[in-house]
XYZ file of C-alpha atoms in Angstrom:
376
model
C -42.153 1.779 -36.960
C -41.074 -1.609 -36.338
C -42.267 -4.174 -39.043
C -44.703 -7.166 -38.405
C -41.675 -9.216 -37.570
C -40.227 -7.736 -35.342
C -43.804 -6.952 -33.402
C -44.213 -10.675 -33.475
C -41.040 -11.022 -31.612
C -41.117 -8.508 -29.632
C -44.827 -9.668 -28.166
C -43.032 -13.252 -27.547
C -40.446 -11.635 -25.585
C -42.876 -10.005 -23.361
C -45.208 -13.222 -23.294
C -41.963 -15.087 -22.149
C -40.746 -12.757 -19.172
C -44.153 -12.396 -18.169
C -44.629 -16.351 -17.474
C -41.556 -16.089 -16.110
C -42.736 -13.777 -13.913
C -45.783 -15.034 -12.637
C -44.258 -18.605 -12.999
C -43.761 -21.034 -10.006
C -40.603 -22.952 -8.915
C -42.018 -25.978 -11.726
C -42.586 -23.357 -14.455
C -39.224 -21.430 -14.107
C -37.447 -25.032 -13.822
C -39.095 -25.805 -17.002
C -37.831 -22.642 -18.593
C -34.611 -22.595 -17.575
C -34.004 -26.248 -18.738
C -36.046 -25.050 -22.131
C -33.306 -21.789 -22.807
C -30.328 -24.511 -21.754
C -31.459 -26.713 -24.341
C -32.545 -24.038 -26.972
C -29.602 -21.280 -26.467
C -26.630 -23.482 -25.727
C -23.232 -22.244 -27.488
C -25.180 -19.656 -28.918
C -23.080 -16.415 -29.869
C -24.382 -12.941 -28.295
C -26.229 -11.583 -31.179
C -27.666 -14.909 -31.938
C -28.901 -14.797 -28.251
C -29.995 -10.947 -29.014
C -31.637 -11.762 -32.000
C -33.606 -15.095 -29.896
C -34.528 -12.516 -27.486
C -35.719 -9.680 -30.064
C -32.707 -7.467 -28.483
C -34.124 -7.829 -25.403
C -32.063 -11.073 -23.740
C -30.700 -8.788 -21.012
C -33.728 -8.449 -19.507
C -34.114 -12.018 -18.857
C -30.622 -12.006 -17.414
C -31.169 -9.270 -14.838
C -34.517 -11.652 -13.392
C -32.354 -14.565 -13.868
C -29.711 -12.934 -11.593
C -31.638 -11.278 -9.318
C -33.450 -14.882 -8.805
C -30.394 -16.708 -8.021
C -29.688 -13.489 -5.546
C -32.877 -14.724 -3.537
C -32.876 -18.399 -3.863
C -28.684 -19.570 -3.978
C -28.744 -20.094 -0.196
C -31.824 -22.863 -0.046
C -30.385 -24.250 -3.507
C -33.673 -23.623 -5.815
C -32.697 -24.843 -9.153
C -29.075 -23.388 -8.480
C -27.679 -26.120 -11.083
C -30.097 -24.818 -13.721
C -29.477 -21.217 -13.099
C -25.665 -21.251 -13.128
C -26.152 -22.980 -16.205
C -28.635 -20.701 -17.659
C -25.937 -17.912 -16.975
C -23.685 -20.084 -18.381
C -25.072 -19.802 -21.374
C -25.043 -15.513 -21.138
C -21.433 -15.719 -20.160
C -20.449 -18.226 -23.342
C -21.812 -15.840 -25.394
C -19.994 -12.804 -24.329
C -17.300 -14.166 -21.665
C -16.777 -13.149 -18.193
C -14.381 -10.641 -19.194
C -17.503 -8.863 -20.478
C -19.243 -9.340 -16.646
C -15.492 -7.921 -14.919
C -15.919 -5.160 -17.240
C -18.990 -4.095 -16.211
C -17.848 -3.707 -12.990
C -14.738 -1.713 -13.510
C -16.889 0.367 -15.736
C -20.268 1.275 -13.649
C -20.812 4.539 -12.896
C -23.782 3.098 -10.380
C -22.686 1.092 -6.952
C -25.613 -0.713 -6.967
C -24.755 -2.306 -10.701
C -21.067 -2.335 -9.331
C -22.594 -4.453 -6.769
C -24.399 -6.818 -8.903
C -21.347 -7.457 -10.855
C -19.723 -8.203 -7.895
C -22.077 -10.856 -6.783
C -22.561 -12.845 -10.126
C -19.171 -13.113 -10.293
C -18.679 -14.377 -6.908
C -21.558 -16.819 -7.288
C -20.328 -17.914 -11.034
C -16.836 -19.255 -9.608
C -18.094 -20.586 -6.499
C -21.315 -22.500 -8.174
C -19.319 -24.020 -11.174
C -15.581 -24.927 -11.082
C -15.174 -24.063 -14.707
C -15.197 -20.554 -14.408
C -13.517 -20.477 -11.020
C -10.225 -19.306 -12.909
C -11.435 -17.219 -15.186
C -13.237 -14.596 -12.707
C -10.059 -14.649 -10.156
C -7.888 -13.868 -13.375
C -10.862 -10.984 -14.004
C -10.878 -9.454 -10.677
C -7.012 -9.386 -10.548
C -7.315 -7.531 -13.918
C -9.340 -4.595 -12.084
C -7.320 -4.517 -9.349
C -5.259 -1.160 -11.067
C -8.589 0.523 -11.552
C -9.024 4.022 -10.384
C -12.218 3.176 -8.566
C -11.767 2.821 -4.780
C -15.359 1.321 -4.899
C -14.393 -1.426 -7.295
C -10.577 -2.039 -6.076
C -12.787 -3.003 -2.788
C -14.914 -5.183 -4.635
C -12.708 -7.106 -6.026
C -10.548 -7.674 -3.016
C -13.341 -8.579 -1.394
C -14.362 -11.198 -3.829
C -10.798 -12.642 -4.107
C -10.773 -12.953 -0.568
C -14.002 -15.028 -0.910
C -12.698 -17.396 -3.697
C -9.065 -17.602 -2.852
C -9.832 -20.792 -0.351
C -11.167 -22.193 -3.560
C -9.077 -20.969 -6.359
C -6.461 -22.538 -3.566
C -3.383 -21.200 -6.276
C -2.373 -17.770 -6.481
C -0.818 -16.848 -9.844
C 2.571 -14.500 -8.669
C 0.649 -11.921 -11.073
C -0.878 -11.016 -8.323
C 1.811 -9.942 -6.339
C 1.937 -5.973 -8.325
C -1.481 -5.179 -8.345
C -1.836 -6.030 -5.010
C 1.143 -4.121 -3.796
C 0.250 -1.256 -5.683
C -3.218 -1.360 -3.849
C -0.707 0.109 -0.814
C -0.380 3.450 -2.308
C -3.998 4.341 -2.287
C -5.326 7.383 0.317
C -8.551 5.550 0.497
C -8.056 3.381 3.873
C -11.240 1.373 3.589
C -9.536 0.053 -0.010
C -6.162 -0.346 1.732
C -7.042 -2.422 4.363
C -8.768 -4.879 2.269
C -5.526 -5.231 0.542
C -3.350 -5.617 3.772
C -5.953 -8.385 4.487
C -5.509 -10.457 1.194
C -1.816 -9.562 1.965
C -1.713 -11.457 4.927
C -4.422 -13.975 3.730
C -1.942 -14.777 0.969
C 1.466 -15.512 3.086
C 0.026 -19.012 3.475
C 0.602 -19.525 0.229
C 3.553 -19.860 -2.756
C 3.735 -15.923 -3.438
C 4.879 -15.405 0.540
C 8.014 -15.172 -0.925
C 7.693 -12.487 -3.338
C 4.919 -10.608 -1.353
C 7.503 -10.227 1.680
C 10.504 -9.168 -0.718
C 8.025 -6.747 -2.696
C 6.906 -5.241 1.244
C 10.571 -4.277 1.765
C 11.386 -3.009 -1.446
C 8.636 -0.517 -1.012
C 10.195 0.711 2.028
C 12.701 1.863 -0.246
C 11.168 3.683 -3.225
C 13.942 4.349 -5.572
C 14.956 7.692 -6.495
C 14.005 8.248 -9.705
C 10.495 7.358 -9.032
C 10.458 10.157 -6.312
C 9.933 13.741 -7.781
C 9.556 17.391 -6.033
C 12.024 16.590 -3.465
C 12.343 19.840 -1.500
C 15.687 21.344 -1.644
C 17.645 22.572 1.681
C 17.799 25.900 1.472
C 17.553 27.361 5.099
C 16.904 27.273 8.808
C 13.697 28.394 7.653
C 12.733 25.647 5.453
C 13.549 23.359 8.654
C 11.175 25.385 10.903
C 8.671 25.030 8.399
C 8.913 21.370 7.941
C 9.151 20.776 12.061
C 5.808 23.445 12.452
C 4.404 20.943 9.621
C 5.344 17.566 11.388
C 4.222 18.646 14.243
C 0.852 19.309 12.552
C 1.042 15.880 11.325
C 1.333 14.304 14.773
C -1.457 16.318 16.177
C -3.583 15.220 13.639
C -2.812 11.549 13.487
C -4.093 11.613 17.440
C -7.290 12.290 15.944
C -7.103 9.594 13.535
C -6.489 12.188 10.659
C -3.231 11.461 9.321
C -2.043 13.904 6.698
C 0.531 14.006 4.059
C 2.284 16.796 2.000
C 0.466 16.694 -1.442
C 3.578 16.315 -4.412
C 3.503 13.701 -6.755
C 5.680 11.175 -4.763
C 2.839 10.906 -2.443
C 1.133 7.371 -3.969
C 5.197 6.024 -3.028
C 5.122 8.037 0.523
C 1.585 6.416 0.664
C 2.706 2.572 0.325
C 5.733 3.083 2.243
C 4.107 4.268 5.236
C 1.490 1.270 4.349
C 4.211 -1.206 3.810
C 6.103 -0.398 7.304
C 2.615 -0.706 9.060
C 1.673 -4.387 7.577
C 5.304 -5.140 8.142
C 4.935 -4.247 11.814
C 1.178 -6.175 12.067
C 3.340 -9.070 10.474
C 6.325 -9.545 12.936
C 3.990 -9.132 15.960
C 1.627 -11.882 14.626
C 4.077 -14.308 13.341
C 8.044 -14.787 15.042
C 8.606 -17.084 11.481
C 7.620 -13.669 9.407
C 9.903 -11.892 10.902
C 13.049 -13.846 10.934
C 12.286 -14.283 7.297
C 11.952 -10.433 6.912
C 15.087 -10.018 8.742
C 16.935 -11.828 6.155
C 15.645 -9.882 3.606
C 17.068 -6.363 5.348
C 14.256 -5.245 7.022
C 16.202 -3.370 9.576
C 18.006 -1.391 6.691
C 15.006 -0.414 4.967
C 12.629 0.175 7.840
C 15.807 3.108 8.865
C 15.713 4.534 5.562
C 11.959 5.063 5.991
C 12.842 6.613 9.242
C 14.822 9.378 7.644
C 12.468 10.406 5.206
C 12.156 13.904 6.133
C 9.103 13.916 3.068
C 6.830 11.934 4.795
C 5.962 12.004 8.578
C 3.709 9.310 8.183
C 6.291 7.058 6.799
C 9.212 8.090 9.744
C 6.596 7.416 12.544
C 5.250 4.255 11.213
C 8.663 2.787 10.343
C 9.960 3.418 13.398
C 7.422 1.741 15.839
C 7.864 -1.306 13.399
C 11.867 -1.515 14.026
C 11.071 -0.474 17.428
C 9.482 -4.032 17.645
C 12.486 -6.047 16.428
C 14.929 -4.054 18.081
C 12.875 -5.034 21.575
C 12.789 -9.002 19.973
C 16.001 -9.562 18.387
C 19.134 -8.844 20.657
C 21.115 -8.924 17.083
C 19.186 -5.859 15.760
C 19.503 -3.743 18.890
C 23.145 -4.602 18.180
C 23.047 -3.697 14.946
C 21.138 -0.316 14.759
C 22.684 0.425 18.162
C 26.115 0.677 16.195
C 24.758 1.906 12.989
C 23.665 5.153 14.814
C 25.706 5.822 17.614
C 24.600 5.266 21.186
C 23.271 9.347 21.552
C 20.979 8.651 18.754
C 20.040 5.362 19.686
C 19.191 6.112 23.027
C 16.946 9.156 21.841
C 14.802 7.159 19.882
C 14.282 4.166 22.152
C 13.384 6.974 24.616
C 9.953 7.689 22.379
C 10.184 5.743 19.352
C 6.585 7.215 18.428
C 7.994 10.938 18.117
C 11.198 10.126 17.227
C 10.741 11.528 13.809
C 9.908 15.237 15.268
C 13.438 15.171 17.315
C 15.871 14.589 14.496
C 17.670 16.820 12.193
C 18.968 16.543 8.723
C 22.556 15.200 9.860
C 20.482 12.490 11.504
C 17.922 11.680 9.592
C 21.176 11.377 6.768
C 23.122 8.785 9.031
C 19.375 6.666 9.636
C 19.420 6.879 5.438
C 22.630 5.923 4.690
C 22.867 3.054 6.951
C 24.848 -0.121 6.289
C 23.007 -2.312 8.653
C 22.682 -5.797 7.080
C 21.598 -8.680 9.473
C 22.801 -12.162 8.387
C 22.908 -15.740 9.468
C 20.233 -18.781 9.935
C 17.009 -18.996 11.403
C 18.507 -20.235 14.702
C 21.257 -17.584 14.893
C 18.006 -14.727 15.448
C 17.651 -15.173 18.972
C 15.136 -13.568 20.896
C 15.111 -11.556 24.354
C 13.641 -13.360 26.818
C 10.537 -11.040 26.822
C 9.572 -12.165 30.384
């Protein structure tokens, strides 16, 4: 039984949300400016112990307030402040936590929200919640990893920095299978090319075109003709399913790295169609080489098909890289894929799809030296 102390408290908890409740816009100003004044700097069990164990329940109304009332401004100052106070006590690690940690999408949803309202209401927390939501970028959540790209999309315009931390995470977001979580990350991708990590994010793009070989396990081995029949029926399979939107992918463990390969060739490809700058850039950083060895990963259909309508592209923009892979292949093989760069990958062999891997092709030279067909 609880004693006669902790009755007392208890019934001035419940006398407290229930004004609150029934409270108008003075009252609850009057309250909120009250708990500033009372609870400020407090610790969390000091704020527990104010609130006879009970302070969270004045933090969900406080929340779900600010929810209803942010967008007409009703004592926003007083409520960030009042949450202010909750997040002093127990940081806003504790709020990122939560949602990494909620098993419910509606609480995952809260979490979201606060925190989005928290740095955009009050500058001082601004850096501490984009650190946060970079933090739960690794997650194994799809639900959250979308939550927080979301949010960071939200607050990057005023964060304005990006810390080059990001720049993993974010490129690791590439070898998901859920497509609703990758395209958020392609988005804050390409968001984030307008600032200081374009660098690094475009170097990091092409490296994962590449994933290196001791990352990559369950390679299948060459045995026989038959193995190659199996893998063509299979790629074939592929194709028809990716006309029906349904791309699929032979399940091994290197799949996360077949994943963001195939992912990295596609933004790559949305990049150098969008911006003539990107691509130069990207040329410089042996795109061309990469995007081939993509093309000749017999592994992954996904990742041959999508790699080569990207080079397809710059091969049809740059007269230097139609030079280039021209004599890196051989004119035979060159003129068979130009001929349907789309099903290319169901048309070559293992000799072939050898010479697209082991290709020397290395583009060099300025900016100005990357001239363009006249695409009239």
């Amino acid at each position: 039984m609880a004693s006669s102390k902790e009755e007392v408290e208890i019934s001035r908890l419940m006398s407290f949300l229930q004004e609150w409740d029934n409270g108008t816009k003075a009252v609850r100003h009057r309250m909120l400016n009250d708990f500033i004044n009372t609870n400020k700097g407090k610790t969390g069990p000091e704020l527990e112990l104010q609130f006879a164990q009970g302070a969270s329940l004045f933090l969900t109304r406080l929340t779900a307030w600010l929810r209803l009332t942010y967008m007409v401004g009703t004592c926003l100052t007083e409520q960030l402040q009042a949450i202010g106070v909750f997040l002093s006590a127990t940081s806003v690690r504790n709020v990122a936590e939560c949602l990494a940690n909620a098993k419910l999408e509606k609480t995952q949803e809260q979490a979201q929200i606060l925190l989005e309202l928290l740095a955009q209401g009050n500058p001082k927390y601004q850096l501490q919640v984009y650190k946060g939501l970079i933090a739960l970028l690794p997650c194994t959540s799809p639900k959250v990893q979308k939550l927080a790209l979301q949010t960071l999309m939200t607050l990057q315009p005023v964060v304005k920095i990006v810390h080059p931390c990001i720049v993993e995470p974010l490129l690791n977001i590439l070898k998901t299978v859920h497509y609703e979580v990758q395209y958020e990350g392609i988005e804050f991708i390409k968001m984030l090319l307008n600032y200081n990590v374009r660098k690094a994010l475009l170097e990091g793009l092409v490296a994962c075109l590449n994933p290196s070989t001791d990352d990559i396990k369950d390679r299948p081995k060459i045995l026989d003709d038959q193995w190659r029949l199996e893998q063509t029926k299979a790629q074939e399979i592929s194709q028809l399913m990716s006309q029906i939107n349904e791309p699929t992918t032979t399940l091994t463990e290197s799949l996360p790295l077949f994943v963001q390969q195939t992912a990295a060739a596609k933004v790559i490809g949305l990049l150098i169609q969008e911006s003539a700058e990107i691509a130069e850039e990207l040329l410089q950083l042996r795109v061309v080489h990469h995007l081939m060895i993509a093309m000749g990963n017999l592994n992954h259909a996904d990742s041959q098909r999508q790699a080569s309508l990207t080079l397809e592209h710059l091969v049809r923009t740059f007269p230097v890289v139609e030079e280039n892979v021209r004599k890196a292949i051989g004119e035979t093989l060159f003129e068979l894929y130009m001929t349907d760069p789309e099903r290319f990958y169901l048309k070559i062999d293992f000799v072939q799809a050898a010479v697209l891997v082991g290709n020397k092709v290395n583009i060099t030279g300025s900016k100005a030296e990357l001239t363009f067909f006249n695409k009239q």
